[in-house]
mmCIF file of C-alpha atoms in Angstrom:
data_model
loop_
_atom_site.group_PDB
_atom_site.id
_atom_site.type_symbol
_atom_site.label_atom_id
_atom_site.label_comp_id
_atom_site.label_asym_id
_atom_site.label_seq_id
_atom_site.Cartn_x
_atom_site.Cartn_y
_atom_site.Cartn_z
ATOM 1 C CA UNK A 1 7.372 35.904 -19.799
ATOM 2 C CA UNK A 2 6.655 38.031 -22.886
ATOM 3 C CA UNK A 3 9.534 39.908 -24.395
ATOM 4 C CA UNK A 4 9.435 42.251 -27.383
ATOM 5 C CA UNK A 5 12.630 43.302 -29.229
ATOM 6 C CA UNK A 6 12.271 46.121 -31.668
ATOM 7 C CA UNK A 7 14.663 47.138 -34.423
ATOM 8 C CA UNK A 8 14.673 49.688 -37.122
ATOM 9 C CA UNK A 9 13.749 53.311 -36.946
ATOM 10 C CA UNK A 10 16.023 56.273 -37.416
ATOM 11 C CA UNK A 11 16.229 59.475 -39.352
ATOM 12 C CA UNK A 12 14.963 59.728 -42.979
ATOM 13 C CA UNK A 13 14.043 62.446 -45.377
ATOM 14 C CA UNK A 14 10.478 63.122 -46.411
ATOM 15 C CA UNK A 15 9.419 60.711 -49.034
ATOM 16 C CA UNK A 16 11.778 58.041 -47.792
ATOM 17 C CA UNK A 17 11.180 54.615 -46.417
ATOM 18 C CA UNK A 18 11.954 52.730 -43.193
ATOM 19 C CA UNK A 19 11.172 49.267 -41.899
ATOM 20 C CA UNK A 20 10.445 48.426 -38.265
ATOM 21 C CA UNK A 21 10.731 44.911 -36.930
ATOM 22 C CA UNK A 22 9.608 43.398 -33.611
ATOM 23 C CA UNK A 23 10.454 39.868 -32.474
ATOM 24 C CA UNK A 24 8.180 38.500 -29.707
ATOM 25 C CA UNK A 25 8.943 35.700 -27.356
ATOM 26 C CA UNK A 26 6.522 34.033 -24.889
ATOM 27 C CA UNK A 27 3.456 34.398 -26.989
ATOM 28 C CA UNK A 28 1.544 32.196 -29.285
ATOM 29 C CA UNK A 29 -0.058 32.646 -32.631
ATOM 30 C CA UNK A 30 -3.508 33.825 -31.371
ATOM 31 C CA UNK A 31 -2.016 37.113 -30.303
ATOM 32 C CA UNK A 32 -2.818 40.225 -32.270
ATOM 33 C CA UNK A 33 0.364 42.281 -33.181
ATOM 34 C CA UNK A 34 0.636 45.822 -33.941
ATOM 35 C CA UNK A 35 2.391 49.116 -33.972
ATOM 36 C CA UNK A 36 1.456 52.291 -32.142
ATOM 37 C CA UNK A 37 3.062 55.709 -32.094
ATOM 38 C CA UNK A 38 3.273 58.681 -29.843
ATOM 39 C CA UNK A 39 4.428 62.065 -30.976
ATOM 40 C CA UNK A 40 5.504 64.810 -28.525
ATOM 41 C CA UNK A 41 2.501 66.271 -26.772
ATOM 42 C CA UNK A 42 0.055 63.754 -28.307
ATOM 43 C CA UNK A 43 -1.614 60.659 -27.149
ATOM 44 C CA UNK A 44 -0.410 57.223 -28.282
ATOM 45 C CA UNK A 45 -2.324 56.087 -31.362
ATOM 46 C CA UNK A 46 -2.671 52.874 -33.322
ATOM 47 C CA UNK A 47 -0.727 52.840 -36.569
ATOM 48 C CA UNK A 48 -1.465 49.293 -37.785
ATOM 49 C CA UNK A 49 -2.415 45.862 -36.329
ATOM 50 C CA UNK A 50 -2.707 42.324 -37.697
ATOM 51 C CA UNK A 51 -4.573 39.453 -36.117
ATOM 52 C CA UNK A 52 -3.519 35.806 -36.054
ATOM 53 C CA UNK A 53 -5.782 35.326 -39.090
ATOM 54 C CA UNK A 54 -4.124 38.114 -41.105
ATOM 55 C CA UNK A 55 -6.825 40.726 -40.693
ATOM 56 C CA UNK A 56 -5.260 44.144 -40.759
ATOM 57 C CA UNK A 57 -6.336 47.576 -39.513
ATOM 58 C CA UNK A 58 -4.548 50.790 -40.472
ATOM 59 C CA UNK A 59 -4.884 54.373 -39.256
ATOM 60 C CA UNK A 60 -6.436 56.531 -41.998
ATOM 61 C CA UNK A 61 -3.293 58.691 -42.040
ATOM 62 C CA UNK A 62 -1.027 55.725 -43.055
ATOM 63 C CA UNK A 63 -3.263 53.834 -45.443
ATOM 64 C CA UNK A 64 -1.591 53.274 -48.807
ATOM 65 C CA UNK A 65 1.793 54.091 -47.306
ATOM 66 C CA UNK A 66 2.471 51.663 -44.468
ATOM 67 C CA UNK A 67 2.198 47.870 -44.691
ATOM 68 C CA UNK A 68 2.118 45.578 -41.690
ATOM 69 C CA UNK A 69 3.088 41.876 -41.830
ATOM 70 C CA UNK A 70 3.805 38.987 -39.539
ATOM 71 C CA UNK A 71 5.439 35.629 -39.872
ATOM 72 C CA UNK A 72 4.843 32.280 -38.144
ATOM 73 C CA UNK A 73 7.639 32.902 -35.687
ATOM 74 C CA UNK A 74 5.864 35.705 -33.795
ATOM 75 C CA UNK A 75 7.589 38.491 -35.564
ATOM 76 C CA UNK A 76 5.839 41.564 -36.918
ATOM 77 C CA UNK A 77 7.119 44.209 -39.290
ATOM 78 C CA UNK A 78 5.955 47.622 -40.355
ATOM 79 C CA UNK A 79 7.131 48.827 -43.824
ATOM 80 C CA UNK A 80 6.760 52.567 -43.969
ATOM 81 C CA UNK A 81 7.026 54.274 -47.440
ATOM 82 C CA UNK A 82 6.422 57.796 -48.538
ATOM 83 C CA UNK A 83 7.160 59.045 -45.059
ATOM 84 C CA UNK A 84 6.084 62.482 -43.981
ATOM 85 C CA UNK A 85 7.306 64.754 -41.240
ATOM 86 C CA UNK A 86 4.090 64.124 -39.459
ATOM 87 C CA UNK A 87 5.012 60.517 -39.067
ATOM 88 C CA UNK A 88 7.794 61.521 -36.719
ATOM 89 C CA UNK A 89 7.139 59.818 -33.475
ATOM 90 C CA UNK A 90 8.248 56.989 -31.101
ATOM 91 C CA UNK A 91 6.943 53.791 -32.483
ATOM 92 C CA UNK A 92 5.898 50.944 -30.010
ATOM 93 C CA UNK A 93 5.417 47.328 -30.845
ATOM 94 C CA UNK A 94 2.302 45.794 -29.158
ATOM 95 C CA UNK A 95 1.079 42.254 -28.733
ATOM 96 C CA UNK A 96 -2.345 41.451 -27.118
ATOM 97 C CA UNK A 97 -4.523 38.493 -26.639
ATOM 98 C CA UNK A 98 -7.995 39.638 -27.532
ATOM 99 C CA UNK A 99 -10.677 39.408 -24.679
ATOM 100 C CA UNK A 100 -7.878 38.911 -22.068
ATOM 101 C CA UNK A 101 -5.855 41.430 -20.016
ATOM 102 C CA UNK A 102 -2.634 40.097 -21.821
ATOM 103 C CA UNK A 103 -1.265 43.324 -23.363
ATOM 104 C CA UNK A 104 2.428 43.897 -23.791
ATOM 105 C CA UNK A 105 4.574 46.736 -25.133
ATOM 106 C CA UNK A 106 8.015 47.144 -26.574
ATOM 107 C CA UNK A 107 10.452 49.736 -25.479
ATOM 108 C CA UNK A 108 9.859 52.052 -28.422
ATOM 109 C CA UNK A 109 11.952 53.185 -31.282
ATOM 110 C CA UNK A 110 12.382 56.699 -32.601
ATOM 111 C CA UNK A 111 11.349 57.617 -36.185
ATOM 112 C CA UNK A 112 12.185 61.080 -37.413
ATOM 113 C CA UNK A 113 11.263 62.302 -40.802
ATOM 114 C CA UNK A 114 12.905 65.567 -41.904
ATOM 115 C CA UNK A 115 11.292 67.873 -44.404
#
């Protein structure tokens, strides 16, 4: 059974930093890990993802400000710097095995950036 435990998030002023962490159990290294976010009234969108081989993808809106990383123990982190009010959203950890229906979500953590 796959379980995702998220930590981090909170309230920060514009220009500040936060770090989100997600520990996954029940998966193996071939899973792609990533972070999505959903702001009120908007669709959930990809923020960043990283494959088992270290290939990363970032949304254009966060390039140069956010950094995704993962370790060998199925944990993924998202370092968020130079935060903006428009980064305010619920952030979700996601793990998926490419080309399969295996796709799992964390419970979400709130990130609020005040101006």
